[in-house]
mmCIF file of C-alpha atoms in Angstrom:
data_model
loop_
_atom_site.group_PDB
_atom_site.id
_atom_site.type_symbol
_atom_site.label_atom_id
_atom_site.label_comp_id
_atom_site.label_asym_id
_atom_site.label_seq_id
_atom_site.Cartn_x
_atom_site.Cartn_y
_atom_site.Cartn_z
ATOM 1 C CA MET A 3 0.197 -0.044 0.227
ATOM 2 C CA GLN A 4 1.250 3.457 -1.166
ATOM 3 C CA HIS A 5 -0.296 6.605 -0.273
ATOM 4 C CA THR A 6 0.239 10.301 -0.468
ATOM 5 C CA ILE A 7 -0.805 12.617 2.102
ATOM 6 C CA SER A 8 -1.719 15.479 0.757
ATOM 7 C CA PRO A 9 -0.517 18.806 2.710
ATOM 8 C CA GLN A 10 -1.909 19.668 5.863
ATOM 9 C CA THR A 11 -4.299 16.656 6.258
ATOM 10 C CA GLY A 12 -4.167 13.277 7.827
ATOM 11 C CA PHE A 13 -4.574 9.424 7.086
ATOM 12 C CA GLY A 14 -5.178 6.377 8.911
ATOM 13 C CA PHE A 15 -4.597 2.725 8.304
ATOM 14 C CA GLU A 16 -3.828 -0.579 9.816
ATOM 15 C CA LEU A 17 -0.692 -2.109 10.517
ATOM 16 C CA GLN A 18 -0.216 -5.873 11.028
ATOM 17 C CA ARG A 19 2.645 -7.055 12.994
ATOM 18 C CA GLY A 20 5.703 -7.645 10.943
ATOM 19 C CA GLN A 21 4.508 -5.239 8.245
ATOM 20 C CA SER A 22 6.979 -2.078 7.512
ATOM 21 C CA LEU A 23 5.778 1.562 7.429
ATOM 22 C CA THR A 24 8.011 3.920 5.684
ATOM 23 C CA ILE A 25 7.254 7.331 5.786
ATOM 24 C CA THR A 26 8.997 9.864 3.156
ATOM 25 C CA ASP A 27 9.152 13.741 3.299
ATOM 26 C CA ILE A 28 8.473 14.053 -0.331
ATOM 27 C CA ALA A 29 9.573 18.003 -0.730
ATOM 28 C CA GLY A 30 12.198 18.349 2.092
ATOM 29 C CA GLY A 31 11.266 20.247 5.343
ATOM 30 C CA GLN A 32 7.982 18.484 6.265
ATOM 31 C CA VAL A 33 7.057 17.281 9.700
ATOM 32 C CA ALA A 34 4.810 14.058 10.089
ATOM 33 C CA ASP A 35 3.196 13.430 13.063
ATOM 34 C CA LEU A 36 2.972 9.626 14.108
ATOM 35 C CA PHE A 37 0.398 8.179 16.538
ATOM 36 C CA ALA A 38 -0.449 4.463 17.054
ATOM 37 C CA VAL A 39 -2.968 2.305 19.205
ATOM 38 C CA VAL A 40 -2.790 -1.379 20.227
ATOM 39 C CA ARG A 41 -5.642 -2.750 17.894
ATOM 40 C CA ALA A 42 -6.393 -5.840 20.315
ATOM 41 C CA ASN A 43 -6.290 -3.292 23.190
ATOM 42 C CA PRO A 44 -7.223 0.196 22.092
ATOM 43 C CA THR A 45 -6.902 1.493 25.381
ATOM 44 C CA ASP A 46 -3.196 0.782 24.946
ATOM 45 C CA TRP A 47 -1.596 3.168 22.937
ATOM 46 C CA LEU A 48 2.006 4.785 22.004
ATOM 47 C CA SER A 49 3.885 6.299 24.816
ATOM 48 C CA SER A 50 6.606 8.868 24.579
ATOM 49 C CA GLY A 51 7.162 8.683 28.316
ATOM 50 C CA ARG A 52 7.934 4.815 28.309
ATOM 51 C CA SER A 53 9.550 5.243 25.206
ATOM 52 C CA ILE A 54 12.269 7.668 26.409
ATOM 53 C CA ASP A 55 12.481 5.994 29.503
ATOM 54 C CA ASN A 56 13.334 2.157 27.899
ATOM 55 C CA ASN A 57 15.376 3.450 25.105
ATOM 56 C CA GLY A 58 17.461 5.914 27.770
ATOM 57 C CA ARG A 59 17.400 8.700 25.073
ATOM 58 C CA LEU A 60 15.351 11.372 23.764
ATOM 59 C CA HIS A 61 16.233 11.310 19.982
ATOM 60 C CA LEU A 62 15.060 7.834 18.833
ATOM 61 C CA THR A 63 16.489 6.491 15.654
ATOM 62 C CA THR A 64 17.583 3.231 13.858
ATOM 63 C CA GLY A 65 17.196 0.245 16.571
ATOM 64 C CA ASP A 66 15.155 1.841 18.892
ATOM 65 C CA ILE A 67 11.732 0.571 19.869
ATOM 66 C CA LEU A 68 8.655 2.585 20.362
ATOM 67 C CA TYR A 69 6.683 1.544 23.030
ATOM 68 C CA SER A 70 2.881 1.633 24.380
ATOM 69 C CA ASN A 71 1.983 3.067 28.060
ATOM 70 C CA GLU A 72 1.926 -0.756 29.086
ATOM 71 C CA SER A 73 5.358 -1.273 27.419
ATOM 72 C CA HIS A 74 4.416 -3.197 24.854
ATOM 73 C CA PRO A 75 6.890 -2.772 22.056
ATOM 74 C CA LEU A 76 4.857 -1.260 19.057
ATOM 75 C CA LEU A 77 7.404 -0.096 16.288
ATOM 76 C CA THR A 78 11.081 -0.405 15.800
ATOM 77 C CA ILE A 79 12.888 2.003 13.889
ATOM 78 C CA THR A 80 14.808 -0.255 11.129
ATOM 79 C CA ALA A 81 16.004 2.650 9.042
ATOM 80 C CA ASP A 82 16.235 6.086 9.239
ATOM 81 C CA THR A 83 18.112 8.411 6.904
ATOM 82 C CA VAL A 84 17.489 11.797 9.026
ATOM 83 C CA GLY A 85 18.256 10.760 12.615
ATOM 84 C CA LYS A 86 16.516 13.612 14.382
ATOM 85 C CA HIS A 87 12.701 13.773 14.940
ATOM 86 C CA ASP A 88 10.643 14.866 18.310
ATOM 87 C CA PHE A 89 8.772 13.119 21.094
ATOM 88 C CA LEU A 90 8.252 15.808 23.390
ATOM 89 C CA PHE A 91 5.617 17.869 21.785
ATOM 90 C CA SER A 92 1.950 17.344 21.402
ATOM 91 C CA PRO A 93 0.145 17.598 17.934
ATOM 92 C CA CYS A 94 -0.494 21.183 17.155
ATOM 93 C CA SER A 95 -4.113 21.942 17.783
ATOM 94 C CA GLN A 96 -6.518 24.666 16.753
ATOM 95 C CA ARG A 97 -6.044 25.854 20.430
ATOM 96 C CA MET A 98 -2.488 26.046 20.159
ATOM 97 C CA PHE A 99 -2.725 27.924 16.826
ATOM 98 C CA GLU A 100 -4.962 30.587 18.725
ATOM 99 C CA MET A 101 -2.795 30.793 21.707
ATOM 100 C CA GLN A 102 0.815 30.819 19.956
ATOM 101 C CA TYR A 103 -0.093 31.960 16.308
ATOM 102 C CA GLY A 104 -2.710 34.787 17.044
ATOM 103 C CA VAL A 105 -5.125 32.699 14.727
ATOM 104 C CA THR A 106 -9.260 33.276 14.852
ATOM 105 C CA GLU A 107 -10.400 31.332 12.065
ATOM 106 C CA PRO A 108 -10.257 27.379 11.696
ATOM 107 C CA HIS A 109 -6.672 26.200 10.854
ATOM 108 C CA PRO A 110 -5.635 23.068 9.668
ATOM 109 C CA ASN A 111 -3.903 21.018 12.633
ATOM 110 C CA CYS A 112 -2.655 17.498 13.389
ATOM 111 C CA LEU A 113 -4.743 17.064 16.361
ATOM 112 C CA ASP A 114 -7.874 17.210 14.145
ATOM 113 C CA ASN A 115 -6.126 15.494 11.589
ATOM 114 C CA LEU A 116 -4.912 12.464 13.667
ATOM 115 C CA ALA A 117 -8.451 12.047 15.424
ATOM 116 C CA ALA A 118 -10.484 12.420 12.005
ATOM 117 C CA ALA A 119 -8.191 9.196 11.055
ATOM 118 C CA LEU A 120 -8.797 6.954 13.917
ATOM 119 C CA ALA A 121 -12.467 7.950 14.428
ATOM 120 C CA PRO A 122 -13.553 5.218 11.671
ATOM 121 C CA TYR A 123 -11.511 2.682 13.702
ATOM 122 C CA GLY A 124 -13.464 4.054 17.024
ATOM 123 C CA ILE A 125 -10.238 5.623 18.685
ATOM 124 C CA PRO A 126 -11.935 8.654 20.792
ATOM 125 C CA ARG A 127 -9.919 11.960 20.312
ATOM 126 C CA HIS A 128 -8.716 12.040 23.938
ATOM 127 C CA ARG A 129 -6.196 9.255 23.190
ATOM 128 C CA ILE A 130 -4.116 11.012 20.964
ATOM 129 C CA THR A 131 -1.655 12.500 23.553
ATOM 130 C CA VAL A 132 2.424 12.715 22.235
ATOM 131 C CA PRO A 133 2.754 11.647 18.834
ATOM 132 C CA PHE A 134 5.879 10.460 17.309
ATOM 133 C CA ASN A 135 6.880 13.419 15.450
ATOM 134 C CA VAL A 136 8.895 12.165 12.650
ATOM 135 C CA PHE A 137 11.687 15.229 11.156
ATOM 136 C CA MET A 138 10.693 17.542 13.774
ATOM 137 C CA ASN A 139 13.794 19.530 14.633
ATOM 138 C CA ALA A 140 13.533 20.546 18.273
ATOM 139 C CA SER A 141 16.534 21.124 20.461
ATOM 140 C CA ILE A 142 16.769 21.469 24.192
ATOM 141 C CA ASP A 143 19.654 23.458 25.636
ATOM 142 C CA PRO A 144 21.283 22.636 29.112
ATOM 143 C CA THR A 145 18.655 24.938 30.594
ATOM 144 C CA GLY A 146 15.833 23.332 29.345
ATOM 145 C CA ALA A 147 14.847 26.083 26.896
ATOM 146 C CA ILE A 148 13.632 24.386 23.944
ATOM 147 C CA SER A 149 14.367 25.616 20.650
ATOM 148 C CA ILE A 150 12.261 24.315 17.104
ATOM 149 C CA ALA A 151 14.293 24.646 13.691
ATOM 150 C CA PRO A 152 12.987 23.660 10.273
ATOM 151 C CA PRO A 153 13.598 19.642 9.917
ATOM 152 C CA LEU A 154 16.586 18.099 8.711
ATOM 153 C CA SER A 155 14.842 16.071 5.873
ATOM 154 C CA GLN A 156 15.501 16.896 2.219
ATOM 155 C CA ALA A 157 13.248 15.447 -0.477
ATOM 156 C CA GLY A 158 13.152 11.990 -0.622
ATOM 157 C CA ASP A 159 14.605 11.302 2.959
ATOM 158 C CA ASN A 160 12.419 8.822 5.070
ATOM 159 C CA ILE A 161 12.248 6.786 8.249
ATOM 160 C CA THR A 162 11.072 2.970 8.038
ATOM 161 C CA PHE A 163 9.639 1.042 11.456
ATOM 162 C CA ARG A 164 8.504 -2.682 11.425
ATOM 163 C CA ALA A 165 5.010 -3.394 13.426
ATOM 164 C CA GLU A 166 5.749 -5.568 16.662
ATOM 165 C CA ILE A 167 1.747 -5.822 17.000
ATOM 166 C CA ASP A 168 -1.280 -5.260 15.274
ATOM 167 C CA LEU A 169 -1.685 -1.378 15.136
ATOM 168 C CA TYR A 170 -4.325 1.336 13.866
ATOM 169 C CA VAL A 171 -1.774 4.271 13.103
ATOM 170 C CA ALA A 172 -2.485 7.844 12.237
ATOM 171 C CA VAL A 173 0.309 10.092 10.176
ATOM 172 C CA SER A 174 -0.784 13.754 9.752
ATOM 173 C CA ALA A 175 1.189 16.005 7.454
ATOM 174 C CA CYS A 176 1.941 18.659 10.300
ATOM 175 C CA SER A 177 0.690 22.365 9.657
ATOM 176 C CA ALA A 178 2.802 24.242 12.443
ATOM 177 C CA GLY A 179 4.290 27.041 10.672
ATOM 178 C CA LYS A 180 7.773 27.324 12.828
ATOM 179 C CA ALA A 181 8.374 23.289 12.623
ATOM 180 C CA ASN A 182 8.021 23.131 8.977
ATOM 181 C CA ASN A 183 9.862 26.646 8.061
ATOM 182 C CA TYR A 184 6.268 28.106 7.082
ATOM 183 C CA ARG A 185 5.673 26.006 3.842
ATOM 184 C CA PHE A 186 3.387 22.818 3.774
ATOM 185 C CA GLY A 187 4.444 19.624 1.439
ATOM 186 C CA PRO A 188 2.861 16.225 1.088
ATOM 187 C CA VAL A 189 4.116 13.038 2.707
ATOM 188 C CA GLY A 190 4.353 9.297 1.642
ATOM 189 C CA VAL A 191 3.398 6.501 3.347
ATOM 190 C CA ALA A 192 4.527 2.891 2.460
ATOM 191 C CA VAL A 193 3.482 0.006 3.860
ATOM 192 C CA GLY A 194 5.290 -3.492 3.198
ATOM 193 C CA GLY A 195 4.777 -7.147 3.373
ATOM 194 C CA GLN A 196 6.223 -9.362 6.222
ATOM 195 C CA ASN A 197 9.656 -7.999 7.709
ATOM 196 C CA ASN A 198 9.768 -9.551 10.535
ATOM 197 C CA GLY A 199 13.318 -10.027 12.238
ATOM 198 C CA GLN A 200 14.979 -7.746 9.502
ATOM 199 C CA MET B 8 -6.390 19.229 54.187
ATOM 200 C CA GLN B 9 -2.777 17.864 55.188
ATOM 201 C CA HIS B 10 -1.772 14.041 54.466
ATOM 202 C CA THR B 11 1.208 12.273 54.594
ATOM 203 C CA ILE B 12 1.998 9.691 51.827
ATOM 204 C CA SER B 13 3.565 6.891 53.149
ATOM 205 C CA PRO B 14 6.921 5.320 51.167
ATOM 206 C CA GLN B 15 6.145 3.514 47.940
ATOM 207 C CA THR B 16 2.124 4.383 48.316
ATOM 208 C CA GLY B 17 0.000 6.573 46.472
ATOM 209 C CA PHE B 18 -2.662 9.122 47.469
ATOM 210 C CA GLY B 19 -6.058 10.234 45.786
ATOM 211 C CA PHE B 20 -7.852 13.739 46.324
ATOM 212 C CA GLU B 21 -10.140 16.367 44.848
ATOM 213 C CA LEU B 22 -8.977 20.087 44.162
ATOM 214 C CA GLN B 23 -11.092 23.016 43.636
ATOM 215 C CA ARG B 24 -10.433 25.821 41.436
ATOM 216 C CA GLY B 25 -8.607 28.405 43.268
ATOM 217 C CA GLN B 26 -6.899 25.975 46.037
ATOM 218 C CA SER B 27 -3.423 25.449 46.422
ATOM 219 C CA LEU B 28 -1.679 22.045 46.503
ATOM 220 C CA THR B 29 1.779 21.790 48.357
ATOM 221 C CA ILE B 30 4.159 18.757 47.893
ATOM 222 C CA THR B 31 6.596 18.470 50.340
ATOM 223 C CA ASP B 32 9.790 16.478 50.125
ATOM 224 C CA ILE B 33 9.615 14.965 53.840
ATOM 225 C CA ALA B 34 12.966 13.575 54.413
ATOM 226 C CA GLY B 35 14.886 14.757 51.300
ATOM 227 C CA GLY B 36 15.632 12.703 47.982
ATOM 228 C CA GLN B 37 12.296 11.966 47.183
ATOM 229 C CA VAL B 38 10.350 12.014 43.756
ATOM 230 C CA ALA B 39 6.803 12.149 43.762
ATOM 231 C CA ASP B 40 4.613 11.604 40.721
ATOM 232 C CA LEU B 41 1.787 14.045 40.387
ATOM 233 C CA PHE B 42 -1.314 13.456 37.921
ATOM 234 C CA ALA B 43 -4.282 15.057 37.356
ATOM 235 C CA VAL B 44 -7.697 14.984 35.211
ATOM 236 C CA VAL B 45 -10.649 17.627 34.629
ATOM 237 C CA ARG B 46 -13.273 16.797 36.883
ATOM 238 C CA ALA B 47 -15.870 18.218 34.583
ATOM 239 C CA ASN B 48 -14.583 16.530 31.901
ATOM 240 C CA PRO B 49 -12.555 13.377 32.809
ATOM 241 C CA THR B 50 -11.254 12.821 28.958
ATOM 242 C CA ASP B 51 -9.214 16.166 29.265
ATOM 243 C CA TRP B 52 -6.189 15.235 31.293
ATOM 244 C CA LEU B 53 -2.707 16.269 32.352
ATOM 245 C CA SER B 54 -0.284 16.652 29.214
ATOM 246 C CA SER B 55 3.632 16.906 29.225
ATOM 247 C CA GLY B 56 3.605 17.502 25.308
ATOM 248 C CA ARG B 57 1.049 20.372 25.611
ATOM 249 C CA SER B 58 2.386 21.762 28.695
ATOM 250 C CA ILE B 59 6.222 22.051 27.205
ATOM 251 C CA ASP B 60 5.160 23.012 24.069
ATOM 252 C CA ASN B 61 2.942 26.288 25.937
ATOM 253 C CA ASN B 62 5.541 27.191 28.308
ATOM 254 C CA GLY B 63 8.465 26.873 25.749
ATOM 255 C CA ARG B 64 10.347 24.727 28.115
ATOM 256 C CA LEU B 65 11.595 21.124 29.497
ATOM 257 C CA HIS B 66 12.161 22.169 33.238
ATOM 258 C CA LEU B 67 9.161 23.648 34.592
ATOM 259 C CA THR B 68 9.132 25.835 37.782
ATOM 260 C CA THR B 69 7.262 29.233 39.348
ATOM 261 C CA GLY B 70 5.092 30.923 36.923
ATOM 262 C CA ASP B 71 4.663 28.121 34.699
ATOM 263 C CA ILE B 72 1.400 26.590 34.074
ATOM 264 C CA LEU B 73 0.624 22.617 33.422
ATOM 265 C CA TYR B 74 -2.174 22.287 30.850
ATOM 266 C CA SER B 75 -4.565 19.470 29.535
ATOM 267 C CA ASN B 76 -4.129 17.658 26.349
ATOM 268 C CA GLU B 77 -6.770 20.122 25.095
ATOM 269 C CA SER B 78 -5.124 23.063 26.456
ATOM 270 C CA HIS B 79 -6.970 23.998 29.325
ATOM 271 C CA PRO B 80 -4.898 25.222 32.198
ATOM 272 C CA LEU B 81 -4.916 22.949 35.121
ATOM 273 C CA LEU B 82 -2.350 23.888 37.728
ATOM 274 C CA THR B 83 0.195 27.046 37.929
ATOM 275 C CA ILE B 84 3.459 26.542 39.845
ATOM 276 C CA THR B 85 3.359 29.487 42.276
ATOM 277 C CA ALA B 86 6.501 28.530 44.341
ATOM 278 C CA ASP B 87 9.195 25.957 44.066
ATOM 279 C CA THR B 88 12.070 25.747 45.963
ATOM 280 C CA VAL B 89 13.828 23.082 44.229
ATOM 281 C CA GLY B 90 13.384 24.252 40.229
ATOM 282 C CA LYS B 91 13.954 20.733 38.976
ATOM 283 C CA HIS B 92 11.627 18.444 37.914
ATOM 284 C CA ASP B 93 10.699 16.143 35.362
ATOM 285 C CA PHE B 94 8.149 16.076 32.368
ATOM 286 C CA LEU B 95 9.651 13.281 30.420
ATOM 287 C CA PHE B 96 9.347 10.098 32.133
ATOM 288 C CA SER B 97 6.231 7.669 32.231
ATOM 289 C CA PRO B 98 5.433 6.396 35.970
ATOM 290 C CA CYS B 99 7.572 3.732 37.064
ATOM 291 C CA SER B 100 5.504 0.243 36.656
ATOM 292 C CA GLN B 101 5.744 -3.418 37.421
ATOM 293 C CA ARG B 102 6.716 -3.968 33.581
ATOM 294 C CA MET B 103 9.224 -1.272 33.833
ATOM 295 C CA PHE B 104 10.993 -2.721 36.977
ATOM 296 C CA GLU B 105 11.137 -6.162 35.311
ATOM 297 C CA MET B 106 12.804 -4.877 32.105
ATOM 298 C CA GLN B 107 15.243 -2.280 33.732
ATOM 299 C CA TYR B 108 15.834 -4.105 37.124
ATOM 300 C CA GLY B 109 15.180 -7.561 36.540
ATOM 301 C CA VAL B 110 12.555 -7.576 39.049
ATOM 302 C CA THR B 111 10.468 -11.073 39.230
ATOM 303 C CA GLU B 112 8.164 -10.460 42.053
ATOM 304 C CA PRO B 113 5.404 -7.685 42.315
ATOM 305 C CA HIS B 114 6.972 -4.331 43.401
ATOM 306 C CA PRO B 115 5.519 -0.993 44.521
ATOM 307 C CA ASN B 116 5.425 1.233 41.862
ATOM 308 C CA CYS B 117 3.828 4.472 40.702
ATOM 309 C CA LEU B 118 1.615 3.629 37.964
ATOM 310 C CA ASP B 119 -0.277 1.075 39.904
ATOM 311 C CA ASN B 120 -0.481 3.814 42.894
ATOM 312 C CA LEU B 121 -1.905 6.129 40.637
ATOM 313 C CA ALA B 122 -4.359 3.844 38.981
ATOM 314 C CA ALA B 123 -5.512 2.858 42.486
ATOM 315 C CA ALA B 124 -5.719 6.879 43.824
ATOM 316 C CA LEU B 125 -7.840 7.606 40.787
ATOM 317 C CA ALA B 126 -9.779 4.294 40.510
ATOM 318 C CA PRO B 127 -12.676 5.554 43.223
ATOM 319 C CA TYR B 128 -12.927 8.744 41.094
ATOM 320 C CA GLY B 129 -13.777 6.355 37.881
ATOM 321 C CA ILE B 130 -10.565 7.179 36.256
ATOM 322 C CA PRO B 131 -9.485 4.308 34.126
ATOM 323 C CA ARG B 132 -5.849 3.383 34.721
ATOM 324 C CA HIS B 133 -5.022 3.778 31.164
ATOM 325 C CA ARG B 134 -5.300 7.711 30.926
ATOM 326 C CA ILE B 135 -2.163 7.539 33.107
ATOM 327 C CA THR B 136 0.467 8.897 30.735
ATOM 328 C CA VAL B 137 2.892 11.424 31.693
ATOM 329 C CA PRO B 138 3.047 12.506 35.335
ATOM 330 C CA PHE B 139 4.557 15.659 36.420
ATOM 331 C CA ASN B 140 7.427 14.048 38.281
ATOM 332 C CA VAL B 141 8.138 16.333 41.183
ATOM 333 C CA PHE B 142 11.461 16.578 42.647
ATOM 334 C CA MET B 143 12.783 13.970 39.544
ATOM 335 C CA ASN B 144 16.266 15.462 38.542
ATOM 336 C CA ALA B 145 16.792 13.946 35.051
ATOM 337 C CA SER B 146 19.245 15.686 32.937
ATOM 338 C CA ILE B 147 19.481 15.612 29.038
ATOM 339 C CA ASP B 148 22.677 16.132 26.862
ATOM 340 C CA PRO B 149 23.061 17.491 23.791
ATOM 341 C CA THR B 150 22.723 14.051 22.213
ATOM 342 C CA GLY B 151 19.674 13.531 23.893
ATOM 343 C CA ALA B 152 21.011 11.003 26.008
ATOM 344 C CA ILE B 153 19.156 11.264 29.551
ATOM 345 C CA SER B 154 20.933 10.809 32.870
ATOM 346 C CA ILE B 155 19.053 10.474 36.211
ATOM 347 C CA ALA B 156 20.622 11.680 39.263
ATOM 348 C CA PRO B 157 19.154 11.761 42.821
ATOM 349 C CA PRO B 158 16.735 14.478 43.452
ATOM 350 C CA LEU B 159 18.041 17.839 44.114
ATOM 351 C CA SER B 160 15.408 18.041 47.153
ATOM 352 C CA GLN B 161 16.168 18.308 50.612
ATOM 353 C CA ALA B 162 14.073 17.801 53.653
ATOM 354 C CA GLY B 163 11.508 19.968 53.872
ATOM 355 C CA ASP B 164 11.978 21.242 50.409
ATOM 356 C CA ASN B 165 8.316 21.887 48.449
ATOM 357 C CA ILE B 166 6.513 23.152 45.513
ATOM 358 C CA THR B 167 3.063 24.822 45.285
ATOM 359 C CA PHE B 168 0.296 24.950 42.593
ATOM 360 C CA ARG B 169 -3.099 26.898 42.261
ATOM 361 C CA ALA B 170 -5.431 25.050 40.652
ATOM 362 C CA GLU B 171 -7.022 26.346 37.673
ATOM 363 C CA ILE B 172 -10.270 24.488 37.509
ATOM 364 C CA ASP B 173 -11.723 21.320 39.644
ATOM 365 C CA LEU B 174 -9.492 18.352 39.676
ATOM 366 C CA TYR B 175 -8.606 14.903 40.583
ATOM 367 C CA VAL B 176 -5.175 14.704 41.573
ATOM 368 C CA ALA B 177 -2.982 12.058 42.173
ATOM 369 C CA VAL B 178 0.313 11.692 43.833
ATOM 370 C CA SER B 179 2.560 8.826 44.052
ATOM 371 C CA ALA B 180 5.730 8.250 46.355
ATOM 372 C CA CYS B 181 8.043 7.099 43.799
ATOM 373 C CA SER B 182 9.683 3.426 43.954
ATOM 374 C CA ALA B 183 12.322 3.835 41.329
ATOM 375 C CA GLY B 184 15.749 3.078 42.436
ATOM 376 C CA LYS B 185 17.744 5.319 40.468
ATOM 377 C CA ALA B 186 15.502 8.383 40.673
ATOM 378 C CA ASN B 187 15.394 8.294 44.546
ATOM 379 C CA ASN B 188 18.970 7.283 45.184
ATOM 380 C CA TYR B 189 17.934 3.823 46.216
ATOM 381 C CA ARG B 190 15.909 5.297 49.623
ATOM 382 C CA PHE B 191 12.253 5.758 49.526
ATOM 383 C CA GLY B 192 10.741 8.326 52.156
ATOM 384 C CA PRO B 193 7.310 9.666 52.618
ATOM 385 C CA VAL B 194 5.768 12.834 50.879
ATOM 386 C CA GLY B 195 3.499 15.605 52.189
ATOM 387 C CA VAL B 196 0.428 16.938 50.794
ATOM 388 C CA ALA B 197 -1.407 20.261 51.893
ATOM 389 C CA VAL B 198 -4.386 21.320 50.317
ATOM 390 C CA GLY B 199 -5.346 25.293 51.263
ATOM 391 C CA GLY B 200 -8.201 27.471 50.345
ATOM 392 C CA GLN B 201 -8.948 29.816 48.002
ATOM 393 C CA ASN B 202 -5.569 31.121 46.517
ATOM 394 C CA ASN B 203 -6.695 32.907 43.605
ATOM 395 C CA GLY B 204 -4.183 35.446 41.973
ATOM 396 C CA GLN B 205 -1.657 35.309 44.459
#
């Protein structure tokens, strides 16, 4: 299965254990928020805190595993041409644009995109907590101050995951200005066949 | 209301808008995991990602606000004698002790403590995502590597919050060895009267 997510929209799909998922920054400089829920137990979902704890590092890349709240391995990163992603930030939201950008009209946002992408699977919006923000380039200085720079990803850069359990997955092409250098591109999603142990 | 949380246990209570909550490290060197859920809308709860984003920093202290997933202000930090807390880690859990410490028997843990503390209010365990880990001393180096050191808190050190909305709150005296210098002490909880705007 291959799919191109149009700029500022989202996409939901199922991923079976052993399948691969490749997310590609088609035009360069584009963040893709990734969220996942365990299909057999939808009250167990992607956890930034559990993943950071179990991997012992903030910046996850090839070989690292994304865990659920109940410590189940969900996705292993098997390839990564960029190496800098974020696992701190909530998805951009209508309220975030109002608070931080002074927006007063409806604005495309990842929270609504992810929620709409997961709704057909019966996943309520409130389970969308902290996604794995693919290609998002946030840095922390020693005082804890956070700065957001444009993604390091160039056109064609990508990251591949192996599903460790059957999942509902949502991906959103991010609409936040600062995180995307104020340009919004498409995101490629490719799901491959069995990939166990590779 | 004043309450002393025995080592390695948890405590749940309601906090009304405008009330103050002071958490005290009674013996020194003890982490206290804090979690909160909006009483009028229990599907909206404490969000590490939203709080980090809206405050623009990882280490929150006096003047900073803890937000919910839907960007509602929950708790403002009004005083803080320590200044170093964590908002990255999931609560320690039975599974974490098995994976990271090689534990094979049941072990006291913050996830179970927080879940038990919130159960009487009808809050399901799976909503407990990333607590505000009061006094937890985790540092990040420029590569993203994380190190956990003993808390900076001495006996009597404390942090005070003002509730910005009615909340269900749970606090757990943490049982993780590394985060607590392998000693487990009690945690003081004090809820004060109206404290609006102070």
